[in-house]
Amino acid sequence: MTDASSLDAQTTFSGTREVDPRYRLDEAALDAWMTAHVAGHAGPLAVRQFKGGQSNPTYELTTPTATYVLRRKPPGVLLPSAHAVDREFQVISALAAQGFPVAKPHALCLDEAVIGSIFYVMDKVEGRIFWDLKLPGLTPAERRAVYEAQTDTLARLHAFDPAAIGLGDYGKAGNYFARQVGRWTKQYRASETEPVPAMDRLITFLPDSLPAEGPSRIVHGDFRLDNMILAPDRAEVRAVLDWELSTLGDPMADFSYLLIAWAIPASLRNGLAGADLEALGIPSVEETVERYAAATGMRPADLDWLYAYNLFRLAAICQGIAGRVRDGTAASAHARTMAAQVGPLSDAAWGFAKTAGA
């Protein structure tokens, strides 16, 4: 949620850097493990850490013949159920088998002795990641094509019957929003650093105003533009990244999370509210809803409640990052900036809650 005027997001979050000393790997042990478990692997390894990402440390592994990506749980004391890289590996393996755009998964390591925490290795997908929703440098037609590809990819994800692709047990059935509100309330309380009145009000309001239950589908949990790799030369989604929060649930949670960008001020890199969408070539909320509905037959019923829920959830995630800053386990250099967003996000969430009847 960083102010775009003080941050060149594309430069700040793109690419790799030297590995943070807190997250150094035993490269010899990793090389030996990959030789045993990753078909075709041949060292030596060169290891760098990606700049982006707030939660699970992510590394680029370069060998003379291939480049891989490693995702690991961070070391240290962690919140319950957080950083579930084993679940990420499960879902991308199932989706890769269906031809859905994800990075090719290679192997999962549950032995913490290898590098200090569990991890998995997948292919590195080459292409573009857009960190600024206004897509500077693109033409209006190119921007529209990127946004339409984003919507189409989410619609394709929500078209899968989880049981039919081996994910019938990937999450609990029913009561999705009730369970999510409960989960994020617990996560927020577990990492609470100071009182936030709007969060307390939301924790009371949201469970008493739940929307009608939708069908159970694969929910990504963090579906947004900067979690996608697009082809270098066209609006084709090559890979959807960061499946840490994925589960089975109501697809409107994912879709409304995507739409929240249109309610966040355009002064922020991940906001579009107030931007001249027509001049930029970016579809409106209404156009996006119609495109998604045409592909899935589904549309959101109460966007104000859904926006309140999503902003509450984002505030809880940011509070978790604040807790990791406090505990010294935050994976990103920008974690303190994220942690500072708890108040503004919860205030915005309460504004939508009031519109929804609070």
Coordinates of C-alpha atoms in Angstrom, one line a residue:
M1 CA 0.0 0.0 0.0
T2 CA 3.0 2.2 -0.4
D3 CA 2.6 5.7 -1.8
A4 CA 3.5 5.6 -5.5
S5 CA 5.1 9.1 -5.3
S6 CA 7.9 7.8 -3.0
L7 CA 8.4 4.4 -4.5
D8 CA 9.3 3.2 -8.0
A9 CA 7.5 -0.1 -7.5
Q10 CA 8.8 -1.8 -10.7
T11 CA 12.4 -1.2 -9.7
T12 CA 11.9 -1.8 -6.0
F13 CA 10.2 -5.2 -6.2
S14 CA 11.6 -6.6 -9.5
G15 CA 14.5 -8.9 -9.7
T16 CA 16.8 -10.4 -7.1
R17 CA 19.4 -9.3 -4.5
E18 CA 22.0 -10.9 -2.3
V19 CA 20.5 -13.3 0.2
D20 CA 19.4 -11.7 3.5
P21 CA 21.8 -13.1 6.1
R22 CA 18.8 -14.2 8.2
Y23 CA 17.7 -16.5 5.3
R24 CA 21.0 -17.9 4.1
L25 CA 20.8 -21.5 2.9
D26 CA 23.2 -24.4 3.2
E27 CA 24.0 -24.4 -0.5
A28 CA 25.9 -27.7 -0.4
A29 CA 23.1 -29.5 1.4
L30 CA 20.6 -28.0 -1.1
D31 CA 22.6 -29.0 -4.1
A32 CA 22.8 -32.5 -2.8
W33 CA 19.1 -32.7 -2.2
M34 CA 18.3 -31.3 -5.6
T35 CA 20.6 -33.9 -7.2
A36 CA 18.6 -36.6 -5.5
H37 CA 15.1 -35.1 -6.1
V38 CA 15.0 -32.8 -9.1
A39 CA 15.3 -34.6 -12.4
G40 CA 18.1 -33.3 -14.6
H41 CA 19.6 -31.1 -11.9
A42 CA 23.4 -30.5 -12.2
G43 CA 25.2 -28.0 -10.1
P44 CA 26.9 -25.9 -9.1
L45 CA 24.2 -23.6 -7.7
A46 CA 24.2 -19.8 -7.6
V47 CA 21.6 -18.5 -5.1
R48 CA 20.0 -15.1 -4.9
Q49 CA 16.8 -13.9 -3.1
F50 CA 13.9 -12.2 -4.9
K51 CA 13.1 -8.6 -3.8
G52 CA 9.4 -9.0 -3.8
G53 CA 7.2 -10.9 -1.4
Q54 CA 6.4 -10.2 2.2
S55 CA 5.8 -13.7 3.6
N56 CA 7.8 -16.7 2.4
P57 CA 11.4 -16.1 1.4
T58 CA 11.8 -16.9 -2.3
Y59 CA 15.1 -17.6 -4.0
E60 CA 16.4 -17.9 -7.6
L61 CA 18.6 -21.0 -8.0
T62 CA 20.8 -20.8 -11.1
T63 CA 22.7 -23.7 -12.5
P64 CA 24.7 -24.0 -15.8
T65 CA 21.7 -25.5 -17.5
A66 CA 18.6 -24.3 -15.7
T67 CA 17.0 -21.8 -13.4
Y68 CA 14.7 -22.7 -10.6
V69 CA 12.7 -21.0 -7.9
L70 CA 12.7 -22.1 -4.2
R71 CA 10.0 -21.2 -1.8
R72 CA 10.5 -21.9 1.9
K73 CA 8.9 -21.3 5.3
P74 CA 10.8 -18.5 7.1
P75 CA 12.7 -19.7 10.1
G76 CA 11.6 -18.8 13.6
V77 CA 8.4 -18.8 15.6
L78 CA 5.4 -18.6 13.1
L79 CA 1.7 -18.1 13.4
P80 CA -0.4 -21.3 13.3
S81 CA -1.3 -22.4 9.7
A82 CA 0.8 -19.6 8.1
H83 CA 3.5 -20.1 5.5
A84 CA 2.0 -23.4 4.2
V85 CA 4.5 -24.0 1.3
D86 CA 3.5 -27.7 1.3
R87 CA -0.1 -26.6 0.4
E88 CA 1.3 -24.4 -2.3
F89 CA 3.1 -27.3 -3.8
Q90 CA 0.0 -29.5 -3.7
V91 CA -2.2 -27.0 -5.5
I92 CA 0.2 -26.0 -8.2
S93 CA 0.9 -29.7 -8.9
A94 CA -2.8 -30.3 -9.4
L95 CA -3.3 -27.2 -11.5
A96 CA -0.2 -27.9 -13.6
A97 CA -1.6 -31.2 -14.6
Q98 CA -4.7 -29.4 -15.9
G99 CA -2.6 -27.0 -18.0
F100 CA -3.5 -24.0 -15.8
P101 CA -0.7 -21.4 -15.9
V102 CA 1.5 -22.1 -12.9
A103 CA 5.3 -22.7 -12.7
K104 CA 6.2 -26.4 -13.2
P105 CA 6.7 -27.9 -9.7
H106 CA 9.6 -30.3 -9.2
A107 CA 9.9 -31.5 -5.6
L108 CA 8.8 -30.7 -2.0
C109 CA 11.2 -31.2 0.9
L110 CA 9.6 -31.8 4.3
D111 CA 12.9 -32.4 6.0
E112 CA 13.7 -29.2 7.9
A113 CA 17.3 -30.4 8.4
V114 CA 18.2 -29.6 4.7
I115 CA 18.0 -25.8 4.9
G116 CA 16.3 -25.2 8.2
S117 CA 12.6 -25.2 7.1
I118 CA 10.4 -27.0 4.6
F119 CA 10.6 -25.8 1.0
Y120 CA 9.8 -26.7 -2.6
V121 CA 11.4 -26.1 -5.9
M122 CA 9.7 -25.2 -9.2
D123 CA 10.7 -23.8 -12.6
K124 CA 11.5 -20.1 -13.0
V125 CA 9.0 -18.7 -15.5
E126 CA 10.4 -15.9 -17.7
G127 CA 8.2 -12.9 -18.4
R128 CA 6.9 -9.7 -17.0
I129 CA 5.5 -8.9 -13.5
F130 CA 3.6 -5.6 -13.2
W131 CA 3.9 -4.0 -9.8
D132 CA 2.0 -0.8 -10.6
L133 CA -1.7 -1.2 -11.5
K134 CA -1.6 1.8 -13.8
L135 CA 0.9 -0.1 -16.0
P136 CA 3.2 2.8 -16.9
G137 CA 4.9 2.3 -20.3
L138 CA 2.0 0.4 -21.9
T139 CA -0.5 1.7 -24.5
P140 CA -4.2 1.8 -23.6
A141 CA -4.9 -1.2 -25.7
E142 CA -2.1 -3.2 -24.1
R143 CA -3.4 -2.2 -20.6
R144 CA -6.9 -3.4 -21.5
A145 CA -5.5 -6.7 -22.8
V146 CA -3.6 -7.3 -19.6
Y147 CA -6.6 -6.7 -17.4
E148 CA -8.8 -8.9 -19.5
A149 CA -6.3 -11.7 -19.4
Q150 CA -6.2 -11.3 -15.6
T151 CA -10.0 -11.6 -15.4
D152 CA -10.1 -14.6 -17.8
T153 CA -7.4 -16.4 -15.8
L154 CA -9.4 -16.0 -12.5
A155 CA -12.6 -17.2 -14.3
R156 CA -10.7 -20.2 -15.5
L157 CA -9.5 -21.1 -12.0
H158 CA -13.0 -20.8 -10.6
A159 CA -14.4 -23.1 -13.4
F160 CA -12.5 -26.2 -11.9
D161 CA -14.5 -28.7 -9.9
P162 CA -11.9 -29.2 -7.1
A163 CA -12.8 -32.9 -6.6
A164 CA -12.4 -33.6 -10.3
I165 CA -8.7 -32.5 -10.3
G166 CA -7.7 -34.1 -7.0
L167 CA -8.3 -31.2 -4.7
G168 CA -11.6 -32.2 -3.1
D169 CA -9.9 -32.3 0.3
Y170 CA -7.9 -29.1 -0.1
G171 CA -10.2 -27.2 2.2
K172 CA -13.3 -27.5 4.3
A173 CA -16.7 -27.3 2.6
G174 CA -19.2 -24.6 3.5
N175 CA -19.2 -21.6 5.9
Y176 CA -16.3 -20.1 4.0
F177 CA -16.7 -16.5 5.0
A178 CA -17.5 -17.4 8.6
R179 CA -14.3 -19.5 8.8
Q180 CA -12.2 -16.9 7.1
V181 CA -13.4 -14.1 9.4
G182 CA -12.6 -16.4 12.3
R183 CA -9.2 -17.3 11.0
W184 CA -8.1 -13.7 10.3
T185 CA -9.5 -12.5 13.7
K186 CA -7.3 -15.1 15.4
Q187 CA -4.2 -14.2 13.3
Y188 CA -4.8 -10.5 14.0
R189 CA -5.1 -11.1 17.8
A190 CA -2.0 -13.4 17.8
S191 CA 0.1 -10.6 16.3
E192 CA -1.6 -7.5 17.8
T193 CA 0.8 -4.8 18.8
E194 CA -1.5 -2.0 19.8
P195 CA -5.3 -1.4 19.9
V196 CA -7.0 -0.6 16.5
P197 CA -10.6 0.5 17.2
A198 CA -11.8 -0.1 13.6
M199 CA -10.5 -3.7 13.7
D200 CA -12.4 -4.3 17.0
R201 CA -15.6 -3.0 15.4
L202 CA -15.1 -5.2 12.3
I203 CA -14.5 -8.3 14.4
T204 CA -17.9 -7.7 15.9
F205 CA -19.8 -6.8 12.7
L206 CA -18.5 -9.2 10.0
P207 CA -19.6 -12.5 11.6
D208 CA -23.1 -11.2 12.2
S209 CA -23.6 -10.1 8.6
L210 CA -22.3 -12.9 6.4
P211 CA -23.4 -13.2 2.8
A212 CA -25.2 -16.2 1.3
E213 CA -22.9 -19.1 0.6
G214 CA -21.6 -19.6 -2.9
P215 CA -20.3 -22.7 -4.6
S216 CA -17.0 -24.3 -3.4
R217 CA -14.2 -23.6 -5.8
I218 CA -10.4 -23.2 -5.6
V219 CA -9.7 -19.8 -4.1
H220 CA -6.3 -18.3 -4.7
G221 CA -6.5 -16.0 -1.8
D222 CA -4.2 -13.3 -3.1
F223 CA -5.1 -13.0 -6.8
R224 CA -3.8 -9.7 -8.1
L225 CA -1.7 -8.5 -11.0
D226 CA 1.7 -8.6 -9.3
N227 CA 1.2 -12.3 -8.5
M228 CA 1.2 -13.1 -12.2
I229 CA 3.9 -13.5 -14.8
L230 CA 2.9 -12.4 -18.3
A231 CA 4.6 -13.2 -21.5
P232 CA 7.3 -10.8 -22.5
D233 CA 5.5 -9.6 -25.7
R234 CA 1.8 -10.1 -25.2
A235 CA -1.0 -10.3 -22.6
E236 CA -0.7 -14.0 -21.9
V237 CA -0.6 -15.2 -18.3
R238 CA 2.3 -17.6 -18.1
A239 CA 2.1 -18.3 -14.4
V240 CA 0.0 -17.4 -11.3
L241 CA 2.3 -17.1 -8.3
D242 CA 2.0 -17.2 -4.5
W243 CA -0.6 -19.8 -3.6
E244 CA 0.1 -19.6 0.2
L245 CA -3.4 -18.5 1.1
S246 CA -5.2 -20.8 -1.3
T247 CA -8.0 -23.1 -0.2
L248 CA -11.5 -24.2 -1.2
G249 CA -14.1 -21.5 -0.7
D250 CA -16.5 -19.0 -2.2
P251 CA -15.1 -17.6 -5.5
M252 CA -16.6 -14.2 -4.7
A253 CA -13.9 -13.8 -2.1
D254 CA -11.2 -14.0 -4.9
F255 CA -13.2 -11.9 -7.4
S256 CA -14.0 -9.1 -4.9
Y257 CA -10.4 -9.1 -3.7
L258 CA -9.4 -8.4 -7.3
L259 CA -12.1 -5.7 -7.6
I260 CA -10.9 -3.9 -4.4
A261 CA -8.1 -2.3 -6.5
W262 CA -10.8 0.0 -8.0
A263 CA -11.7 1.2 -4.5
I264 CA -8.1 1.9 -3.4
P265 CA -6.9 5.5 -4.2
A266 CA -4.9 5.8 -7.4
S267 CA -2.2 7.6 -5.5
L268 CA -1.1 4.1 -4.3
R269 CA 0.6 1.7 -6.7
N270 CA -2.1 -0.9 -6.1
G271 CA -5.1 1.5 -6.4
L272 CA -7.3 2.7 -9.3
A273 CA -9.9 4.9 -7.6
G274 CA -9.8 8.3 -9.1
A275 CA -7.7 7.3 -12.1
D276 CA -8.9 8.2 -15.6
L277 CA -9.6 4.5 -16.5
E278 CA -10.9 5.3 -20.0
A279 CA -7.8 7.3 -20.9
L280 CA -5.6 4.5 -19.5
G281 CA -7.5 1.8 -21.3
I282 CA -8.3 -0.1 -18.0
P283 CA -11.7 -1.7 -17.8
S284 CA -14.2 -0.4 -15.2
V285 CA -15.5 -2.4 -12.3
E286 CA -18.7 -2.9 -14.2
E287 CA -16.9 -4.2 -17.3
T288 CA -14.8 -6.5 -15.2
V289 CA -17.9 -7.9 -13.5
E290 CA -19.6 -8.5 -16.8
R291 CA -16.6 -10.2 -18.3
Y292 CA -16.2 -12.5 -15.3
A293 CA -19.9 -13.2 -15.2
A294 CA -20.0 -14.1 -18.9
A295 CA -17.4 -16.7 -18.3
T296 CA -18.6 -18.2 -15.0
G297 CA -22.3 -17.3 -14.6
M298 CA -21.4 -15.7 -11.2
R299 CA -21.4 -12.1 -10.0
P300 CA -21.0 -10.4 -6.6
A301 CA -24.2 -9.5 -4.7
D302 CA -23.0 -7.2 -2.0
L303 CA -19.7 -5.5 -2.9
D304 CA -19.7 -3.2 0.1
W305 CA -19.6 -6.2 2.5
L306 CA -17.1 -8.0 0.4
Y307 CA -14.9 -4.9 0.2
A308 CA -15.1 -4.5 4.0
Y309 CA -14.2 -8.2 4.4
N310 CA -11.2 -8.0 2.0
L311 CA -9.8 -4.8 3.6
F312 CA -10.2 -6.4 7.1
R313 CA -8.3 -9.4 5.8
L314 CA -5.6 -7.2 4.3
A315 CA -5.3 -5.3 7.6
A316 CA -5.0 -8.6 9.5
I317 CA -2.2 -9.8 7.0
C318 CA -0.4 -6.5 7.5
Q319 CA -0.7 -6.9 11.3
G320 CA 0.9 -10.3 10.9
I321 CA 3.8 -8.6 9.1
A322 CA 4.0 -6.1 12.0
G323 CA 4.3 -9.0 14.3
R324 CA 7.1 -10.5 12.3
V325 CA 8.9 -7.1 12.2
R326 CA 8.6 -7.2 16.0
D327 CA 9.9 -10.7 16.2
G328 CA 12.6 -10.2 13.6
T329 CA 11.2 -12.8 11.1
A330 CA 9.8 -10.5 8.4
A331 CA 11.0 -11.6 4.9
S332 CA 10.9 -8.2 3.1
A333 CA 12.8 -5.0 3.5
H334 CA 9.5 -3.2 3.0
A335 CA 7.7 -5.1 5.8
R336 CA 7.7 -2.0 8.1
T337 CA 5.8 0.0 5.4
M338 CA 3.3 -2.8 5.1
A339 CA 2.8 -3.0 8.8
A340 CA 2.0 0.7 9.0
Q341 CA -1.1 0.1 6.8
V342 CA -3.1 -1.7 9.5
G343 CA -4.8 1.6 10.6
P344 CA -5.7 3.0 7.2
L345 CA -6.9 -0.4 5.9
S346 CA -9.1 -1.0 8.8
D347 CA -10.6 2.5 8.7
A348 CA -11.4 2.0 5.0
A349 CA -12.9 -1.4 5.8
W350 CA -15.1 0.1 8.4
G351 CA -16.3 2.7 5.9
F352 CA -17.5 0.0 3.6
A353 CA -19.0 -1.9 6.5
K354 CA -21.1 1.1 7.4
T355 CA -22.4 1.3 3.8
A356 CA -23.2 -2.4 4.1
G357 CA -25.3 -1.7 7.1
A358 CA -23.0 -1.6 10.2

